[in-house]
């Protein structure tokens, strides 16, 4: 599969996602848009890692929690290797060490390799733990035979590697493997690569094992000027690492730190709920002439949290540009780039549940009091 000339990373992502869906290559969970896509044949691709010397020699293996990498996690456990899995979205730390119960059966090991296993059979690994990762396995949306990789656009795999480098858990010699379908191996223009982008040394597909010979340097640590204040607020371990590096005399200035300070309210200003920054969208009321690129989500549970809704939207591939939360009124408004994207979100979110509630989802302009 060839990528078009003059494309962006997002263009390549959309091309891959659309192709995998249209050709029915995609596998659960679907649709694969805005995900590291699972695909038919992922288990076969994972089996190819057994033929790599770097896997045979490895004692500690870090494998991302993506669905298509489930087979590698199982092989690591069956081979009695130490399996480290990043916590989803780095919410509660960097790693979990998967620890199967004594005398675990094959079926139990299969469970340990799933997202349920990460929840039920894991032990958190702190910053002070002595971790030396021998092999890194990541998911990808697209990858080139030169070893250049594109993820789903949120930067977590790049950030995880940079954090491991800062901790001394990996080095430039630590091999990186990715598991993809053959259609995900495409030409990627070098101009799209940035210094913080993670490259790969091996690509495993259902039909091929590709040694990239990539010599482009991998990240050597966190580039703080690429980190936003918002991301710092979401990832506690990132704040801990920043504090340590600041004490070590490193420049840890964030991308939007000055802007964030300027916008911080004084004790005499209105409460946060009454403050709207210029970039915030207006909060539409039901019955107003709301633009058709806004989606109304109603019947939210009374105790729902905005983070729960955001997670559900990401899982359904419908993350909006902006979200207006009106939890006390048990509703929210999602703001998309254009009406077509809003309509796609409405279609994908039909029947969505949050807690015990079935949410009501429709174009916001259709709502009337």
Short mmCIF file of C-alpha atoms in Angstrom, two decimals:
data_model
loop_
_atom_site.label_atom_id
_atom_site.label_comp_id
_atom_site.label_asym_id
_atom_site.label_seq_id
_atom_site.Cartn_x
_atom_site.Cartn_y
_atom_site.Cartn_z
CA UNK A 1 0.00 0.00 0.00
CA UNK A 2 1.51 3.33 -1.07
CA UNK A 3 0.99 6.70 0.59
CA UNK A 4 0.28 9.75 -1.54
CA UNK A 5 2.88 12.45 -2.14
CA UNK A 6 2.71 15.61 -0.03
CA UNK A 7 0.75 13.99 2.79
CA UNK A 8 0.69 14.71 6.52
CA UNK A 9 0.90 12.13 9.29
CA UNK A 10 -2.84 12.41 9.77
CA UNK A 11 -3.42 11.83 6.06
CA UNK A 12 -1.47 8.58 6.32
CA UNK A 13 -3.39 7.52 9.43
CA UNK A 14 -6.74 8.15 7.77
CA UNK A 15 -5.62 6.29 4.64
CA UNK A 16 -4.62 3.23 6.68
CA UNK A 17 -7.74 3.25 8.88
CA UNK A 18 -10.09 3.69 5.92
CA UNK A 19 -8.38 0.93 3.93
CA UNK A 20 -8.43 -1.57 6.81
CA UNK A 21 -12.13 -0.96 7.38
CA UNK A 22 -13.12 -1.00 3.70
CA UNK A 23 -11.18 -4.23 3.02
CA UNK A 24 -12.45 -5.86 6.23
CA UNK A 25 -8.88 -6.32 7.43
CA UNK A 26 -9.77 -4.64 10.71
CA UNK A 27 -10.63 -6.76 13.74
CA UNK A 28 -12.24 -6.06 17.12
CA UNK A 29 -12.44 -3.40 18.48
CA UNK A 30 -13.95 -1.55 15.52
CA UNK A 31 -14.00 0.91 13.95
CA UNK A 32 -10.21 1.12 14.08
CA UNK A 33 -10.13 4.88 13.49
CA UNK A 34 -8.17 6.77 16.18
CA UNK A 35 -6.73 3.49 17.50
CA UNK A 36 -3.67 1.32 17.06
CA UNK A 37 -5.65 -0.93 14.72
CA UNK A 38 -6.23 -4.56 15.51
CA UNK A 39 -6.27 -6.73 12.40
CA UNK A 40 -7.06 -10.23 11.19
CA UNK A 41 -3.82 -12.17 11.38
CA UNK A 42 -2.34 -10.24 14.32
CA UNK A 43 -1.76 -13.47 16.26
CA UNK A 44 0.20 -14.92 13.32
CA UNK A 45 2.30 -11.76 13.08
CA UNK A 46 3.03 -11.96 16.81
CA UNK A 47 4.29 -15.53 16.46
CA UNK A 48 7.11 -14.29 14.24
CA UNK A 49 8.80 -12.69 17.24
CA UNK A 50 9.88 -16.16 18.37
CA UNK A 51 12.33 -16.19 15.44
CA UNK A 52 14.11 -13.02 16.59
CA UNK A 53 17.32 -13.45 18.59
CA UNK A 54 16.56 -10.20 20.40
CA UNK A 55 13.40 -11.82 21.82
CA UNK A 56 15.16 -15.07 22.73
CA UNK A 57 17.86 -13.16 24.64
CA UNK A 58 15.51 -10.70 26.35
CA UNK A 59 14.67 -11.10 30.03
CA UNK A 60 12.56 -7.96 30.54
CA UNK A 61 10.17 -7.08 27.74
CA UNK A 62 8.01 -3.96 27.57
CA UNK A 63 4.91 -4.48 25.41
CA UNK A 64 2.25 -1.85 24.82
CA UNK A 65 -1.33 -2.69 25.90
CA UNK A 66 -2.78 -2.52 22.37
CA UNK A 67 -5.03 -5.39 21.27
CA UNK A 68 -2.91 -6.54 18.27
CA UNK A 69 0.07 -7.07 20.62
CA UNK A 70 -1.80 -9.53 22.83
CA UNK A 71 0.00 -12.49 21.21
CA UNK A 72 3.43 -11.06 22.10
CA UNK A 73 2.38 -10.49 25.70
CA UNK A 74 1.27 -14.13 25.89
CA UNK A 75 4.53 -15.41 24.37
CA UNK A 76 6.55 -13.35 26.86
CA UNK A 77 4.63 -14.88 29.77
CA UNK A 78 4.86 -18.41 28.34
CA UNK A 79 8.62 -17.90 27.95
CA UNK A 80 8.81 -16.83 31.61
CA UNK A 81 10.11 -13.38 30.75
CA UNK A 82 9.36 -10.35 32.88
CA UNK A 83 6.49 -8.58 31.13
CA UNK A 84 6.09 -4.83 31.61
CA UNK A 85 2.98 -3.13 30.24
CA UNK A 86 2.52 0.67 30.32
CA UNK A 87 -0.49 1.85 32.26
CA UNK A 88 -3.17 3.02 29.79
CA UNK A 89 -2.64 6.70 28.96
CA UNK A 90 -0.03 6.77 31.80
CA UNK A 91 -2.79 7.70 34.26
CA UNK A 92 -1.40 5.86 37.30
CA UNK A 93 2.30 5.46 36.54
CA UNK A 94 4.59 4.21 33.80
CA UNK A 95 4.70 0.41 34.06
CA UNK A 96 2.79 -2.50 35.45
CA UNK A 97 4.66 -5.77 35.90
CA UNK A 98 2.34 -8.62 34.95
CA UNK A 99 2.60 -11.28 37.66
CA UNK A 100 0.67 -14.50 36.93
CA UNK A 101 -0.45 -16.48 39.99
CA UNK A 102 1.65 -19.52 41.01
CA UNK A 103 0.89 -22.56 38.86
CA UNK A 104 -0.97 -20.47 36.29
CA UNK A 105 -2.67 -22.54 33.61
CA UNK A 106 -2.48 -21.77 29.89
CA UNK A 107 -5.91 -20.18 30.13
CA UNK A 108 -4.83 -17.99 33.04
CA UNK A 109 -1.78 -16.85 31.08
CA UNK A 110 -4.06 -15.95 28.18
CA UNK A 111 -6.09 -13.81 30.55
CA UNK A 112 -2.93 -12.20 31.93
CA UNK A 113 -2.03 -11.12 28.38
CA UNK A 114 -5.33 -9.23 27.95
CA UNK A 115 -6.42 -5.84 29.27
CA UNK A 116 -8.22 -7.71 32.06
CA UNK A 117 -4.91 -9.29 33.05
CA UNK A 118 -3.26 -5.87 33.24
CA UNK A 119 -5.96 -4.87 35.73
CA UNK A 120 -6.05 -8.08 37.78
CA UNK A 121 -2.53 -9.54 37.69
CA UNK A 122 -0.20 -6.56 37.75
CA UNK A 123 2.08 -4.81 40.20
CA UNK A 124 2.94 -1.11 39.68
CA UNK A 125 6.59 -0.33 38.97
CA UNK A 126 7.73 2.99 40.46
CA UNK A 127 10.35 5.47 39.29
CA UNK A 128 12.82 4.19 41.85
CA UNK A 129 12.56 0.58 40.68
CA UNK A 130 15.63 -0.70 38.92
CA UNK A 131 14.30 -1.58 35.49
CA UNK A 132 16.44 -2.50 32.51
CA UNK A 133 14.29 -3.21 29.48
CA UNK A 134 15.86 -5.60 26.97
CA UNK A 135 13.19 -5.30 24.26
CA UNK A 136 10.42 -2.80 23.45
CA UNK A 137 7.33 -3.82 21.46
CA UNK A 138 5.00 -1.07 20.25
CA UNK A 139 1.90 -0.82 18.12
CA UNK A 140 1.76 1.41 15.04
CA UNK A 141 -0.75 2.85 12.63
CA UNK A 142 1.86 3.02 9.86
CA UNK A 143 5.53 2.15 9.52
CA UNK A 144 8.07 2.29 6.72
CA UNK A 145 10.68 -0.31 5.82
CA UNK A 146 13.26 2.29 6.92
CA UNK A 147 11.91 2.02 10.45
CA UNK A 148 9.98 5.28 10.57
CA UNK A 149 6.81 4.97 12.59
CA UNK A 150 3.49 6.80 12.90
CA UNK A 151 1.26 6.15 15.91
CA UNK A 152 -2.35 7.15 16.46
CA UNK A 153 -1.41 10.78 17.06
CA UNK A 154 -1.47 11.13 20.84
CA UNK A 155 2.27 10.60 21.35
CA UNK A 156 2.08 8.09 24.20
CA UNK A 157 4.51 5.51 22.73
CA UNK A 158 7.06 8.26 22.01
CA UNK A 159 6.58 9.68 25.50
CA UNK A 160 6.82 6.27 27.18
CA UNK A 161 10.13 5.60 25.45
CA UNK A 162 11.44 9.06 26.34
CA UNK A 163 10.49 8.50 29.97
CA UNK A 164 12.24 5.12 29.97
CA UNK A 165 15.33 6.79 28.50
CA UNK A 166 15.23 9.44 31.23
CA UNK A 167 15.05 6.67 33.84
CA UNK A 168 17.95 4.78 32.27
CA UNK A 169 15.67 1.80 31.50
CA UNK A 170 16.54 1.85 27.77
CA UNK A 171 19.46 2.98 25.65
CA UNK A 172 20.13 3.60 21.96
CA UNK A 173 20.94 -0.09 21.65
CA UNK A 174 17.60 -1.33 23.01
CA UNK A 175 15.77 -2.93 20.06
CA UNK A 176 12.24 -1.81 19.20
CA UNK A 177 9.77 -4.10 17.41
CA UNK A 178 6.37 -3.26 15.94
CA UNK A 179 3.56 -5.62 14.91
CA UNK A 180 1.41 -4.52 11.93
CA UNK A 181 -0.57 -5.81 8.97
CA UNK A 182 1.21 -5.81 5.62
CA UNK A 183 -0.97 -2.92 4.43
CA UNK A 184 0.40 -0.74 7.24
CA UNK A 185 3.92 -0.86 5.79
CA UNK A 186 4.05 2.26 3.63
CA UNK A 187 6.46 4.95 2.46
CA UNK A 188 6.70 7.76 5.02
CA UNK A 189 8.36 11.02 3.96
CA UNK A 190 11.37 11.78 6.16
CA UNK A 191 10.21 15.39 6.38
CA UNK A 192 7.36 14.24 8.64
CA UNK A 193 9.71 12.92 11.31
CA UNK A 194 10.54 14.90 14.43
CA UNK A 195 13.30 14.43 16.99
CA UNK A 196 10.92 12.96 19.58
CA UNK A 197 9.51 10.32 17.18
CA UNK A 198 10.33 6.72 18.04
CA UNK A 199 11.81 4.55 15.27
CA UNK A 200 11.72 0.74 15.03
CA UNK A 201 14.33 -1.91 14.30
CA UNK A 202 12.05 -4.80 13.36
CA UNK A 203 8.65 -4.95 11.67
CA UNK A 204 6.60 -8.13 11.99
CA UNK A 205 3.60 -8.74 9.71
CA UNK A 206 1.62 -11.95 9.07
CA UNK A 207 3.86 -12.63 6.04
CA UNK A 208 7.15 -10.81 6.65
CA UNK A 209 9.91 -10.09 9.13
CA UNK A 210 11.63 -6.83 8.18
CA UNK A 211 14.94 -5.75 9.68
CA UNK A 212 14.96 -1.99 9.09
CA UNK A 213 18.61 -1.21 9.79
CA UNK A 214 17.41 2.19 11.01
CA UNK A 215 20.25 4.45 12.17
CA UNK A 216 18.12 7.48 13.04
CA UNK A 217 18.68 8.19 16.77
CA UNK A 218 15.90 7.28 19.17
CA UNK A 219 14.73 9.79 21.81
CA UNK A 220 17.30 10.19 24.61
CA UNK A 221 14.89 11.75 27.09
CA UNK A 222 11.85 13.93 27.43
CA UNK A 223 11.71 17.06 25.29
CA UNK A 224 9.91 19.26 27.81
CA UNK A 225 9.30 22.02 25.28
CA UNK A 226 6.96 19.56 23.49
CA UNK A 227 4.93 18.87 26.65
CA UNK A 228 1.82 20.95 27.37
CA UNK A 229 0.54 22.04 30.77
CA UNK A 230 -2.61 20.03 30.06
CA UNK A 231 -0.59 16.83 29.58
CA UNK A 232 1.35 17.54 32.78
CA UNK A 233 -1.96 17.76 34.61
CA UNK A 234 -3.08 14.38 33.30
CA UNK A 235 0.10 12.35 33.93
CA UNK A 236 1.30 12.32 37.57
CA UNK A 237 4.52 10.41 36.82
CA UNK A 238 5.48 13.08 34.30
CA UNK A 239 5.30 15.69 37.06
CA UNK A 240 7.58 13.54 39.23
CA UNK A 241 10.13 13.13 36.44
CA UNK A 242 10.06 16.85 35.72
CA UNK A 243 10.71 17.66 39.35
CA UNK A 244 13.73 15.35 39.39
CA UNK A 245 15.17 16.78 36.19
CA UNK A 246 14.59 20.33 37.41
CA UNK A 247 16.55 19.54 40.57
CA UNK A 248 19.31 18.15 38.33
CA UNK A 249 19.55 21.56 36.64
CA UNK A 250 17.90 20.69 33.33
CA UNK A 251 15.69 23.07 31.37
CA UNK A 252 12.15 21.77 31.94
CA UNK A 253 10.19 24.72 30.50
CA UNK A 254 6.92 23.48 29.02
CA UNK A 255 5.55 24.34 25.60
CA UNK A 256 2.80 26.65 26.89
CA UNK A 257 4.05 27.34 30.41
CA UNK A 258 4.23 31.14 30.03
CA UNK A 259 0.76 31.26 28.51
CA UNK A 260 -0.56 29.05 31.30
CA UNK A 261 0.83 31.36 33.97
CA UNK A 262 -0.66 34.44 32.30
CA UNK A 263 -4.08 32.80 32.18
CA UNK A 264 -4.01 31.59 35.78
CA UNK A 265 -6.64 33.50 37.73
CA UNK A 266 -5.87 35.62 40.79
CA UNK A 267 -7.65 34.98 44.11
CA UNK A 268 -9.99 37.89 43.38
CA UNK A 269 -11.20 36.75 39.98
CA UNK A 270 -14.34 34.81 39.27
CA UNK A 271 -14.38 31.04 40.03
CA UNK A 272 -13.13 28.69 37.28
CA UNK A 273 -16.65 27.78 36.16
CA UNK A 274 -17.31 31.44 35.38
CA UNK A 275 -14.06 31.99 33.47
CA UNK A 276 -13.85 31.29 29.75
CA UNK A 277 -10.57 31.58 27.91
CA UNK A 278 -10.66 32.90 24.34
CA UNK A 279 -10.06 29.39 22.95
CA UNK A 280 -13.04 27.89 24.78
CA UNK A 281 -16.18 27.27 22.70
CA UNK A 282 -19.41 28.99 23.72
CA UNK A 283 -21.70 26.80 25.76
CA UNK A 284 -24.84 26.24 23.69
CA UNK A 285 -28.19 25.90 25.35
CA UNK A 286 -30.77 23.43 24.08
CA UNK A 287 -33.12 25.34 21.83
CA UNK A 288 -30.49 27.75 20.54
CA UNK A 289 -29.44 27.82 16.90
CA UNK A 290 -26.44 25.57 17.55
CA UNK A 291 -23.99 24.95 14.66
CA UNK A 292 -24.43 21.55 13.05
CA UNK A 293 -20.84 20.58 13.86
CA UNK A 294 -21.89 20.25 17.51
CA UNK A 295 -23.31 17.02 18.95
CA UNK A 296 -25.65 16.85 21.93
CA UNK A 297 -25.11 14.04 24.46
CA UNK A 298 -27.91 13.69 26.99
CA UNK A 299 -29.11 11.34 29.76
CA UNK A 300 -25.69 11.28 31.42
CA UNK A 301 -25.67 9.52 34.81
CA UNK A 302 -25.88 11.95 37.71
CA UNK A 303 -22.46 10.83 39.01
CA UNK A 304 -20.77 10.71 35.59
CA UNK A 305 -17.31 12.24 35.21
CA UNK A 306 -16.06 14.04 32.14
CA UNK A 307 -13.07 11.66 32.02
CA UNK A 308 -15.45 8.69 31.65
CA UNK A 309 -17.20 10.31 28.70
CA UNK A 310 -13.89 11.24 27.07
CA UNK A 311 -12.67 7.67 27.42
CA UNK A 312 -15.85 6.30 25.83
CA UNK A 313 -15.51 8.76 22.95
CA UNK A 314 -11.89 7.75 22.33
CA UNK A 315 -12.84 4.07 22.36
CA UNK A 316 -15.47 4.72 19.71
CA UNK A 317 -13.11 6.83 17.56
CA UNK A 318 -15.19 9.99 18.08
CA UNK A 319 -12.93 12.24 20.16
CA UNK A 320 -14.06 15.85 19.48
CA UNK A 321 -11.96 18.97 19.01
CA UNK A 322 -13.58 20.40 22.15
CA UNK A 323 -16.04 19.17 24.75
CA UNK A 324 -18.45 21.36 26.71
CA UNK A 325 -19.32 19.56 29.96
CA UNK A 326 -22.62 20.30 31.69
CA UNK A 327 -22.61 17.44 34.19
CA UNK A 328 -25.05 18.97 36.69
CA UNK A 329 -27.54 19.19 33.82
CA UNK A 330 -26.62 15.63 32.80
CA UNK A 331 -25.52 16.59 29.31
CA UNK A 332 -22.53 17.57 27.22
CA UNK A 333 -21.83 19.09 23.80
CA UNK A 334 -19.15 17.75 21.46
CA UNK A 335 -17.63 20.15 18.93
CA UNK A 336 -16.20 18.73 15.70
CA UNK A 337 -14.31 20.18 12.76
CA UNK A 338 -17.23 20.06 10.34
CA UNK A 339 -20.84 18.82 10.05
CA UNK A 340 -19.80 15.59 8.30
CA UNK A 341 -17.52 14.61 11.18
CA UNK A 342 -20.29 15.46 13.66
CA UNK A 343 -22.74 13.26 11.76
CA UNK A 344 -20.26 10.35 11.76
CA UNK A 345 -19.92 10.73 15.52
CA UNK A 346 -23.70 10.63 15.96
CA UNK A 347 -23.88 7.41 13.92
CA UNK A 348 -21.05 5.70 15.84
CA UNK A 349 -22.38 6.69 19.28
CA UNK A 350 -25.92 5.37 18.87
CA UNK A 351 -26.69 3.00 21.76
CA UNK A 352 -23.70 4.20 23.80
CA UNK A 353 -23.96 3.36 27.50
CA UNK A 354 -22.35 5.17 30.41
CA UNK A 355 -22.96 3.31 33.62
CA UNK A 356 -26.53 2.01 33.50
CA UNK A 357 -27.71 4.83 31.22
CA UNK A 358 -28.20 4.70 27.47
CA UNK A 359 -27.07 8.10 26.26
CA UNK A 360 -29.10 10.21 23.88
CA UNK A 361 -26.86 11.38 21.03
CA UNK A 362 -27.98 13.67 18.21
CA UNK A 363 -26.88 16.76 16.32
CA UNK A 364 -27.20 19.64 18.76
CA UNK A 365 -29.12 21.84 16.33
CA UNK A 366 -31.92 19.26 16.37
CA UNK A 367 -32.56 19.80 20.07
CA UNK A 368 -35.43 22.02 21.10
CA UNK A 369 -36.99 22.79 24.47
#
